[in-house]
Coordinates of C-alpha atoms in Angstrom, one line a residue:
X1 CA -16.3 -15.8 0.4
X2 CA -18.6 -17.7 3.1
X3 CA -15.9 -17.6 6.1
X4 CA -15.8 -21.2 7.4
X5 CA -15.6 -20.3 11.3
X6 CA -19.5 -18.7 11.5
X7 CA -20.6 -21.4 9.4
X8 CA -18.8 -23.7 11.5
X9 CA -20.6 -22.7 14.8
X10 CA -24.2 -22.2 12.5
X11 CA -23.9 -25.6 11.6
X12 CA -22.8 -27.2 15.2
X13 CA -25.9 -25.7 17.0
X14 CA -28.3 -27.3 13.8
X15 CA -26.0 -30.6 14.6
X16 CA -27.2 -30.0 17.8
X17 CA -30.7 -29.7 17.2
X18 CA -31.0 -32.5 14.5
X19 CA -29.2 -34.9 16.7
X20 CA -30.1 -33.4 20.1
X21 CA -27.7 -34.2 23.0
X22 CA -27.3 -38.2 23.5
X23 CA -26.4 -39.7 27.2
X24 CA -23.5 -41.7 25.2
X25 CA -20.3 -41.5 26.8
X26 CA -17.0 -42.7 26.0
X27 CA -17.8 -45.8 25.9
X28 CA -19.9 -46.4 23.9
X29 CA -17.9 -45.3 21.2
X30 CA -16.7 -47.6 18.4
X31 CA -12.7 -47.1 18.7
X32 CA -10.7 -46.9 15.1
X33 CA -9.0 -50.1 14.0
X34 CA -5.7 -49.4 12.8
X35 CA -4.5 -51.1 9.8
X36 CA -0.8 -52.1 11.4
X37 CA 0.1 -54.0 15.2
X38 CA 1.1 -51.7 17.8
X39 CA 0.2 -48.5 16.1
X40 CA 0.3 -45.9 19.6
X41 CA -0.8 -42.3 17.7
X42 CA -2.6 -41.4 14.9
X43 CA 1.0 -40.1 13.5
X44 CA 2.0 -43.8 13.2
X45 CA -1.5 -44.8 12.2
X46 CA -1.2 -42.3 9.5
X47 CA 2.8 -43.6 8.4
X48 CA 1.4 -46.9 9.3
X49 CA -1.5 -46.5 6.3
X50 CA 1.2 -44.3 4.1
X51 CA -0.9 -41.6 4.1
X52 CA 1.3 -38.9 6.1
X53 CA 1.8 -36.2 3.6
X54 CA 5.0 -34.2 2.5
X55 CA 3.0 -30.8 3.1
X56 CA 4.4 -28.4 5.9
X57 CA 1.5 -28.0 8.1
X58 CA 1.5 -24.7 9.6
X59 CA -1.8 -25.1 11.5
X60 CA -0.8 -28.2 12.7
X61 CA 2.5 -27.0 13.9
X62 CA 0.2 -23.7 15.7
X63 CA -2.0 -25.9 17.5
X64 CA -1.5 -26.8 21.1
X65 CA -0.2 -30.0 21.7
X66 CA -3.9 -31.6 23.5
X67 CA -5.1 -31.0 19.2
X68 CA -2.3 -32.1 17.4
X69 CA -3.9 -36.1 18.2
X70 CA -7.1 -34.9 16.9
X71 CA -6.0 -33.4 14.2
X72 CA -4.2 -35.9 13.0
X73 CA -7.1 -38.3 13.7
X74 CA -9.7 -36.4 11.5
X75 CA -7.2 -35.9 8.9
X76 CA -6.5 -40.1 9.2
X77 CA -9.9 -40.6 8.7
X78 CA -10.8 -38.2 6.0
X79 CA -7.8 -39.3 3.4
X80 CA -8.8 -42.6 4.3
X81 CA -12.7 -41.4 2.6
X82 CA -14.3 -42.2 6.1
X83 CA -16.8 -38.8 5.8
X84 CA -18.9 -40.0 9.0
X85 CA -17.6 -41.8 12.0
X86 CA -16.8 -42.1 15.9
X87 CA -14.4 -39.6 17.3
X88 CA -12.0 -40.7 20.2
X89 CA -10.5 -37.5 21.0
X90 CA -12.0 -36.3 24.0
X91 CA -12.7 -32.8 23.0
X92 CA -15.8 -30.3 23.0
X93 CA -17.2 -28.5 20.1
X94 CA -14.7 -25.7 20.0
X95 CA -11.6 -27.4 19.9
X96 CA -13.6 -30.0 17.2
X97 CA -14.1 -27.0 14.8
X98 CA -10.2 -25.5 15.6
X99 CA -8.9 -28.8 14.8
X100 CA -10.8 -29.3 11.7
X101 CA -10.7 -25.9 10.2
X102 CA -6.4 -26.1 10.9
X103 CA -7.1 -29.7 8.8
X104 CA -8.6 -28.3 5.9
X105 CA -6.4 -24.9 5.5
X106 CA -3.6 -27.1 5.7
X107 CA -4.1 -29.4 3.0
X108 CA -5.8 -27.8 -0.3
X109 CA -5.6 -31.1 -1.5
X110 CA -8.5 -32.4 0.4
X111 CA -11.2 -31.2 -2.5
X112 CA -14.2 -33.6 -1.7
X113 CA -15.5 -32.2 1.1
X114 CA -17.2 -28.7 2.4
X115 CA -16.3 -27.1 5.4
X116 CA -19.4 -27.7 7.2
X117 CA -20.2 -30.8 9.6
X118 CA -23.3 -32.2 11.5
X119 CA -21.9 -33.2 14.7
X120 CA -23.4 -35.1 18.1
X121 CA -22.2 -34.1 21.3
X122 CA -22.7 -36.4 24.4
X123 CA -24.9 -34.7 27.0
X124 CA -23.0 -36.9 29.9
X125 CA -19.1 -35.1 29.1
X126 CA -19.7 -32.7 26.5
X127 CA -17.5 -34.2 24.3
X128 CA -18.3 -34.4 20.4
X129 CA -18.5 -37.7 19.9
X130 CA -19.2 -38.5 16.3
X131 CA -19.1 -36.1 13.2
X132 CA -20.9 -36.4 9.8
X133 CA -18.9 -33.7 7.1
X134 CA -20.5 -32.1 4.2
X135 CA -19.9 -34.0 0.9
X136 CA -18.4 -32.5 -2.1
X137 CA -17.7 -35.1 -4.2
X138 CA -18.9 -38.3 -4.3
X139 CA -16.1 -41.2 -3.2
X140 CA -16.2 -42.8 -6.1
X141 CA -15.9 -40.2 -8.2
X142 CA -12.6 -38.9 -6.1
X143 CA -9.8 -40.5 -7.8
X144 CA -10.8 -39.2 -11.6
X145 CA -11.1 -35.5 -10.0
X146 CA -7.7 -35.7 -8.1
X147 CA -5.9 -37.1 -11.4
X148 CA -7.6 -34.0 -13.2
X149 CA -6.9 -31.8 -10.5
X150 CA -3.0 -32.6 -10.3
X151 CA -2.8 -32.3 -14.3
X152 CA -4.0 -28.9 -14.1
X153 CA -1.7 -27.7 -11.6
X154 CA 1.0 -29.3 -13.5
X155 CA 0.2 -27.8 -16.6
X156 CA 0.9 -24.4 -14.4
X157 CA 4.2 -25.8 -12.9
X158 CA 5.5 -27.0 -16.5
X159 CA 5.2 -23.4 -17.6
X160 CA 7.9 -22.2 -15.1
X161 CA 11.4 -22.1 -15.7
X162 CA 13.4 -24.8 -13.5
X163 CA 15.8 -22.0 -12.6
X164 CA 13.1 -19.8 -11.2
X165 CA 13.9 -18.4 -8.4
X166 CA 11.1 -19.0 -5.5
X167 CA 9.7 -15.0 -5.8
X168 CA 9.4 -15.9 -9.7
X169 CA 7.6 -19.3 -8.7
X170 CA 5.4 -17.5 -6.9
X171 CA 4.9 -14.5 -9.1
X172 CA 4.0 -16.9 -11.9
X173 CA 1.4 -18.6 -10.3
X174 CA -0.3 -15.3 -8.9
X175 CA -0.3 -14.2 -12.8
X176 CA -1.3 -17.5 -14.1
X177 CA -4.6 -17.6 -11.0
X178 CA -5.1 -14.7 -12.1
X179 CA -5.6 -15.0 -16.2
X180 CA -7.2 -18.4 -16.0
X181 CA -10.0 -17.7 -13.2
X182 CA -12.7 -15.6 -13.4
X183 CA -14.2 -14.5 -9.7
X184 CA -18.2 -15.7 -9.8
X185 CA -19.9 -15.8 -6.3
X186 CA -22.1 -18.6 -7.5
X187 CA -19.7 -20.8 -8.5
X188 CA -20.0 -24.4 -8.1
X189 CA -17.4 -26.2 -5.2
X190 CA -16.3 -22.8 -4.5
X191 CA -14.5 -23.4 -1.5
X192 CA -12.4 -26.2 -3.2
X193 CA -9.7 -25.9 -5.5
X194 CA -11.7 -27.9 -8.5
X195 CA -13.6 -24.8 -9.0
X196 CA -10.5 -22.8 -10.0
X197 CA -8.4 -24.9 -11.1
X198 CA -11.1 -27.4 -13.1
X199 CA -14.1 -25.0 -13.5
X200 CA -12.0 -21.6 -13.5
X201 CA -14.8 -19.9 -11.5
X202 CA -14.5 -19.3 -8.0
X203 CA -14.5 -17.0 -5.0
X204 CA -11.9 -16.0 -2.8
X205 CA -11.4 -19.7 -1.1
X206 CA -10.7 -21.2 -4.3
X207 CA -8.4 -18.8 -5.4
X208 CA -6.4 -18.7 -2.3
X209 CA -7.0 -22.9 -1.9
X210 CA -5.8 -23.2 -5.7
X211 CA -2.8 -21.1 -5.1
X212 CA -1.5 -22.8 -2.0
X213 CA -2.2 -26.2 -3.6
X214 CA 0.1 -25.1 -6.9
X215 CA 2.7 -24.0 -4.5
X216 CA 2.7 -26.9 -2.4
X217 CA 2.9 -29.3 -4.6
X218 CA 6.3 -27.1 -6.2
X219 CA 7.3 -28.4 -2.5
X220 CA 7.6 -24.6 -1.2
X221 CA 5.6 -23.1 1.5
X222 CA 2.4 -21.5 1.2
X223 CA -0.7 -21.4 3.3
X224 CA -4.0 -20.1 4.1
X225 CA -5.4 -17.5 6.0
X226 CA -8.6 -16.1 7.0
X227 CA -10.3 -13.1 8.4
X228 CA -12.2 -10.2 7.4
X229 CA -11.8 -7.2 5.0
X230 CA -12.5 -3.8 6.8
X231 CA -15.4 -2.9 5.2
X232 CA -17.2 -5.9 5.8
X233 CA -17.3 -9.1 4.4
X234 CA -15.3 -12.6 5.5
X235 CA -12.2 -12.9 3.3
X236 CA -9.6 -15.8 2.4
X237 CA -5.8 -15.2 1.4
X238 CA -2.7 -16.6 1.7
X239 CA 1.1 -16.3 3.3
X240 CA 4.5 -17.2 1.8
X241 CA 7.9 -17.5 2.9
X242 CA 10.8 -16.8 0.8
X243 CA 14.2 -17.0 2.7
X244 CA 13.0 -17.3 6.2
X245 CA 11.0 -14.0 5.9
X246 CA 7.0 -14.4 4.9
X247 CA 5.0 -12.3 3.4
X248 CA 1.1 -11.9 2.3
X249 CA -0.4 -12.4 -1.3
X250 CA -4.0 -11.8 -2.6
X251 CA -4.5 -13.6 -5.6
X252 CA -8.1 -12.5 -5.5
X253 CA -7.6 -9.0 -5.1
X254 CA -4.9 -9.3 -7.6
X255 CA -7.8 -9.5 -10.0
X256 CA -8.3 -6.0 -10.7
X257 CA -11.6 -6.7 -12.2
X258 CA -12.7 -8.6 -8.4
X259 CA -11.4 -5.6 -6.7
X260 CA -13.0 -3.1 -9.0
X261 CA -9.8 -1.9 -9.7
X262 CA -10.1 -0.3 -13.6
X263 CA -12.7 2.7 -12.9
X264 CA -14.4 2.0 -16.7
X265 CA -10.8 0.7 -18.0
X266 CA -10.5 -2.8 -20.1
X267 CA -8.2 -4.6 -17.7
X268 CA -6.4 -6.6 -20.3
X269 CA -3.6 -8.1 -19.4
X270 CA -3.5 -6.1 -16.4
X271 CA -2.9 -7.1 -13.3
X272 CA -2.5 -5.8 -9.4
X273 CA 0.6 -6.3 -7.6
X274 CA -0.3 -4.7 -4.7
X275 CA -1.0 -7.9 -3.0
X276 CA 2.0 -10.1 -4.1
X277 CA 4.2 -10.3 -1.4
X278 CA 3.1 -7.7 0.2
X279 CA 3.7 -6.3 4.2
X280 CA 1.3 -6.3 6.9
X281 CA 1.5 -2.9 6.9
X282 CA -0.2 -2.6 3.3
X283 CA -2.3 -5.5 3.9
X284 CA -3.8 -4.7 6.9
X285 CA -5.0 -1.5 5.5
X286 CA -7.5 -3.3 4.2
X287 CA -7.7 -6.9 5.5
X288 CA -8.0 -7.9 9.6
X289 CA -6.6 -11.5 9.9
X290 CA -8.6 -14.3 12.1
X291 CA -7.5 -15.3 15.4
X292 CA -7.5 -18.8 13.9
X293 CA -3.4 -19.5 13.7
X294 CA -0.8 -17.3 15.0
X295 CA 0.6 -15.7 12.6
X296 CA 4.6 -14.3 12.0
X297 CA 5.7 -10.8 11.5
X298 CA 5.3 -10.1 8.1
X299 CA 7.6 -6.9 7.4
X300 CA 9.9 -7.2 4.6
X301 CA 9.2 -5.6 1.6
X302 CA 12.4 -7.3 -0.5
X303 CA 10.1 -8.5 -2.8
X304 CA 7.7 -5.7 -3.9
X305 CA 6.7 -5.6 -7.1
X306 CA 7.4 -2.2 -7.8
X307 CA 10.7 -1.7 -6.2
X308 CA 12.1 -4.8 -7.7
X309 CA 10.5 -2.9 -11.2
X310 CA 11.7 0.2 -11.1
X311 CA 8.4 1.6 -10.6
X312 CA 9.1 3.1 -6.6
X313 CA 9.7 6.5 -5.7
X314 CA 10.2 7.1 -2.3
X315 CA 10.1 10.7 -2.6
X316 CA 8.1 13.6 -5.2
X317 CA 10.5 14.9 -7.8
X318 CA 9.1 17.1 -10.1
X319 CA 12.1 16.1 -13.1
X320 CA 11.9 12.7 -12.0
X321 CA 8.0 11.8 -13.0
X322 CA 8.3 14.1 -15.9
X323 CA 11.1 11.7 -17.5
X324 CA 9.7 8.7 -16.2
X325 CA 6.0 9.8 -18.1
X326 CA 8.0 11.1 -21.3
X327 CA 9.8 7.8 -21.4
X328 CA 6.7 5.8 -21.2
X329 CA 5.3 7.4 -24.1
X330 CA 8.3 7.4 -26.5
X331 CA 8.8 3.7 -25.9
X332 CA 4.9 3.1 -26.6
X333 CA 3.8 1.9 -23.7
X334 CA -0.1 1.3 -23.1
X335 CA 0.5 2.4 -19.2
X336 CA 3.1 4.0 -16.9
X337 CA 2.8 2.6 -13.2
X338 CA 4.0 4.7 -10.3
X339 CA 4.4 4.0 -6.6
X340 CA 5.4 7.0 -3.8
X341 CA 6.5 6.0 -0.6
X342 CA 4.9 8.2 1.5
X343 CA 1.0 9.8 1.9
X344 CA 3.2 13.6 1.5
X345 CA 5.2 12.4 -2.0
X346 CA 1.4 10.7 -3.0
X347 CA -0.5 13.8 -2.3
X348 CA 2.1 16.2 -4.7
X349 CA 2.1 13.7 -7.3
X350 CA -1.7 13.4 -8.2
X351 CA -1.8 17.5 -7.5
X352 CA 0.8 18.1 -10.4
X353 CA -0.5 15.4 -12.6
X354 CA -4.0 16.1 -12.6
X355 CA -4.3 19.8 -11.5
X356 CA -0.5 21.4 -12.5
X357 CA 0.9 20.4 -15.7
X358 CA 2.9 17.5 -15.6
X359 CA 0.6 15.3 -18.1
X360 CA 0.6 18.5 -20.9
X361 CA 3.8 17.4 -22.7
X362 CA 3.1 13.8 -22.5
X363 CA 0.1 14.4 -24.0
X364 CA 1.1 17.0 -26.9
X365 CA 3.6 14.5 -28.1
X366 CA 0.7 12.0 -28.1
X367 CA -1.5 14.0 -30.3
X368 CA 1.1 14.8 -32.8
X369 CA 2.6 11.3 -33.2
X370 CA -1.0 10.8 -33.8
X371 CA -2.2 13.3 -35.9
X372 CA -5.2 14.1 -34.1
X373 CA -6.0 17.8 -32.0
X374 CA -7.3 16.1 -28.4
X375 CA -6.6 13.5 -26.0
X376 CA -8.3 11.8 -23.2
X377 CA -6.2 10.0 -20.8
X378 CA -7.9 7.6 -18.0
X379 CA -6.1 6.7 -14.6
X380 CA -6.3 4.7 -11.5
X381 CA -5.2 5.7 -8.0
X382 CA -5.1 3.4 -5.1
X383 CA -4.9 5.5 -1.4
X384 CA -4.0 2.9 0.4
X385 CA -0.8 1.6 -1.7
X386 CA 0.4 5.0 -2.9
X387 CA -0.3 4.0 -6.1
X388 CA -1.3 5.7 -9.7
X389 CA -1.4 4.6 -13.0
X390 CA -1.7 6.1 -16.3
X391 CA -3.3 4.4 -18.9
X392 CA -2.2 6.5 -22.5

């Protein structure tokens, strides 16, 4: 992914250079006409043009309250497909780009434009006082892509139980990112959800965009975050709530062929549930969040994959992982999945599985229900998760 925020400030000092600083002040700005009488805020303007949307903002509700007008402003103006204009917010370029980024990882929905801007500043106040924003999709060309966009998210949501419970909303849609979009750095609109969800070839912002836009449009919460992974590279995820508590997902690294995940295995049907729901003490392993929104605890692991699949062992027992690998291979599975709970119970599982003995039985019984004298068994551990996986 291409983190917006560098861009951002990339772009604002080109802005700068195309347009140089003018001597324009305030007033010389043309000022917005709203559409109704004795419209007072851009909140009314936007009720006022029935544009207000149904989305829970979380940006929004994290910015200070000097933002919220310009938010709301930018976010009037770009649903209403005004992609150049005047700005009357009295702001400076850092608060421009704080309240625009919040606008666009709020509301997945706005597909037709990039996350890049030309902006011109006036040299008297230092205010930005008029913004020209990338182009995505043409305006004329917007209505046909949003009725194809909101098919294929339906087409998702139509696959899901109406007595889902929210985890098993959520779950779905991680699964269903996750089979249907292949992860191509050179895809087309791939900071937009058209490229996932239309194209099904993206990067990390589509993925998480796609995701949040499925959710949201289920009516429950989901939004996006940005930052960094820790050995380099700008990164793009998301945060859930479920009852009051939130947690993290990945759909990207979810994709264990993204993540590099199968070390020479066919992933299959595979997935990686590592990063659905997860804590911020598993995530942040691995991933450093942006100082763009403030962000909640995220602690609760009530919803991890494993526990809730029997697949969690918070201690090494020797009998334990024996029964649970004999098991997997009389009912025919292709893989058994285990997670320890700690780096001590980690450490004595891969010793006895792959320098002891635990995988000899297993493996017998294999070759004879096979007829066949040898067997080769691949694997994948994850140090960060506690995590191996046997692949028979």
């Amino acid at each position: 992914m291409h983190f917006d925020k560098k861009r951002f400030a990339a772009l604002f000092m080109l802005g700068m250079v195309v347009f140089m600083l003018t001597g324009c002040g305030v007033a010389e700005r043309v000022k917005y006409e709203f559409s109704g009488a004795g419209v007072e805020s851009w909140d009314n303007a936007a009720l006022e043009s029935g544009i207000m949307t149904n989305v829970e903002e979380y940006y929004y509700n994290h910015l200070p309250e000097s933002l919220r007008e310009t938010y709301r402003e930018m976010y009037v103006h770009i649903m209403k497909n005004e992609d150049s204009g005047n700005l009357l917010s009295k702001i400076g370029a850092e608060d421009f780009w704080r309240a625009y980024y919040a606008v666009l990882a709020d509301h997945p929905e706005i597909f037709w434009i990039g996350s890049s801007a030309q902006v011109q500043q006036s040299g008297l106040t230092g205010d930005i006082v008029s913004y020209d924003l990338e182009v995505a999709v043409p305006v004329e060309a917007r209505a046909s892509m949003r009725e194809k966009l909101e098919a294929a998210a339906d087409e998702c949501i139509s696959q899901i139980s109406p007595e889902a419970t929210t985890y098993q909303k959520i779950k779905f849609v991680y699964e269903y990112i996750i089979d249907t979009v292949e992860y191509n750095a050179g895809s087309a609109d791939s900071q937009n959800i058209q490229s996932a969800l239309l194209y099904h070839s993206s990067v990390c912002a589509g993925y998480s965009k796609a995701f949040q836009y499925i959710l949201n449009r289920m009516g429950l919460f989901c939004t996006y975050i940005t930052g960094q992974i820790r050995d380099g590279g700008d990164h793009g995820w998301n945060m859930v709530r479920i009852d009051d508590l939130y947690y993290y997902v990945d759909v990207t690294w979810g994709d264990p062929v993204f993540a590099n995940q199968m070390d020479n295995v066919d992933a299959g049907s595979w997935k990686n549930y590592n990063y659905l729901c997860c804590t911020e003490y598993d995530l942040f392993k691995t991933h450093v969040p942006g100082d763009a929104v403030e962000l909640p605890a995220c602690t609760s692991d009530a919803y991890n994959y494993y526990k809730l699949n029997g697949c969690y062992y918070e201690y090494y027992d020797y009998d334990t992982i024996y029964n649970v690998l004999m098991n997997s291979v009389w009912n025919g599975e292709a893989s058994v999945v285990m997670k320890f709970g700690s780096q001590e119970a980690y450490d004595a599982a891969q010793y006895e599985l792959f320098q002891g003995s635990l995988l000899d039985d297993p493996g017998q019984y294999l070759m004879e229900i096979n007829g066949v004298s040898s067997w080769n068994y691949r694997y994948h551990t994850d140090d960060n998760f506690y995590l191996i996986t046997i692949y028979w």
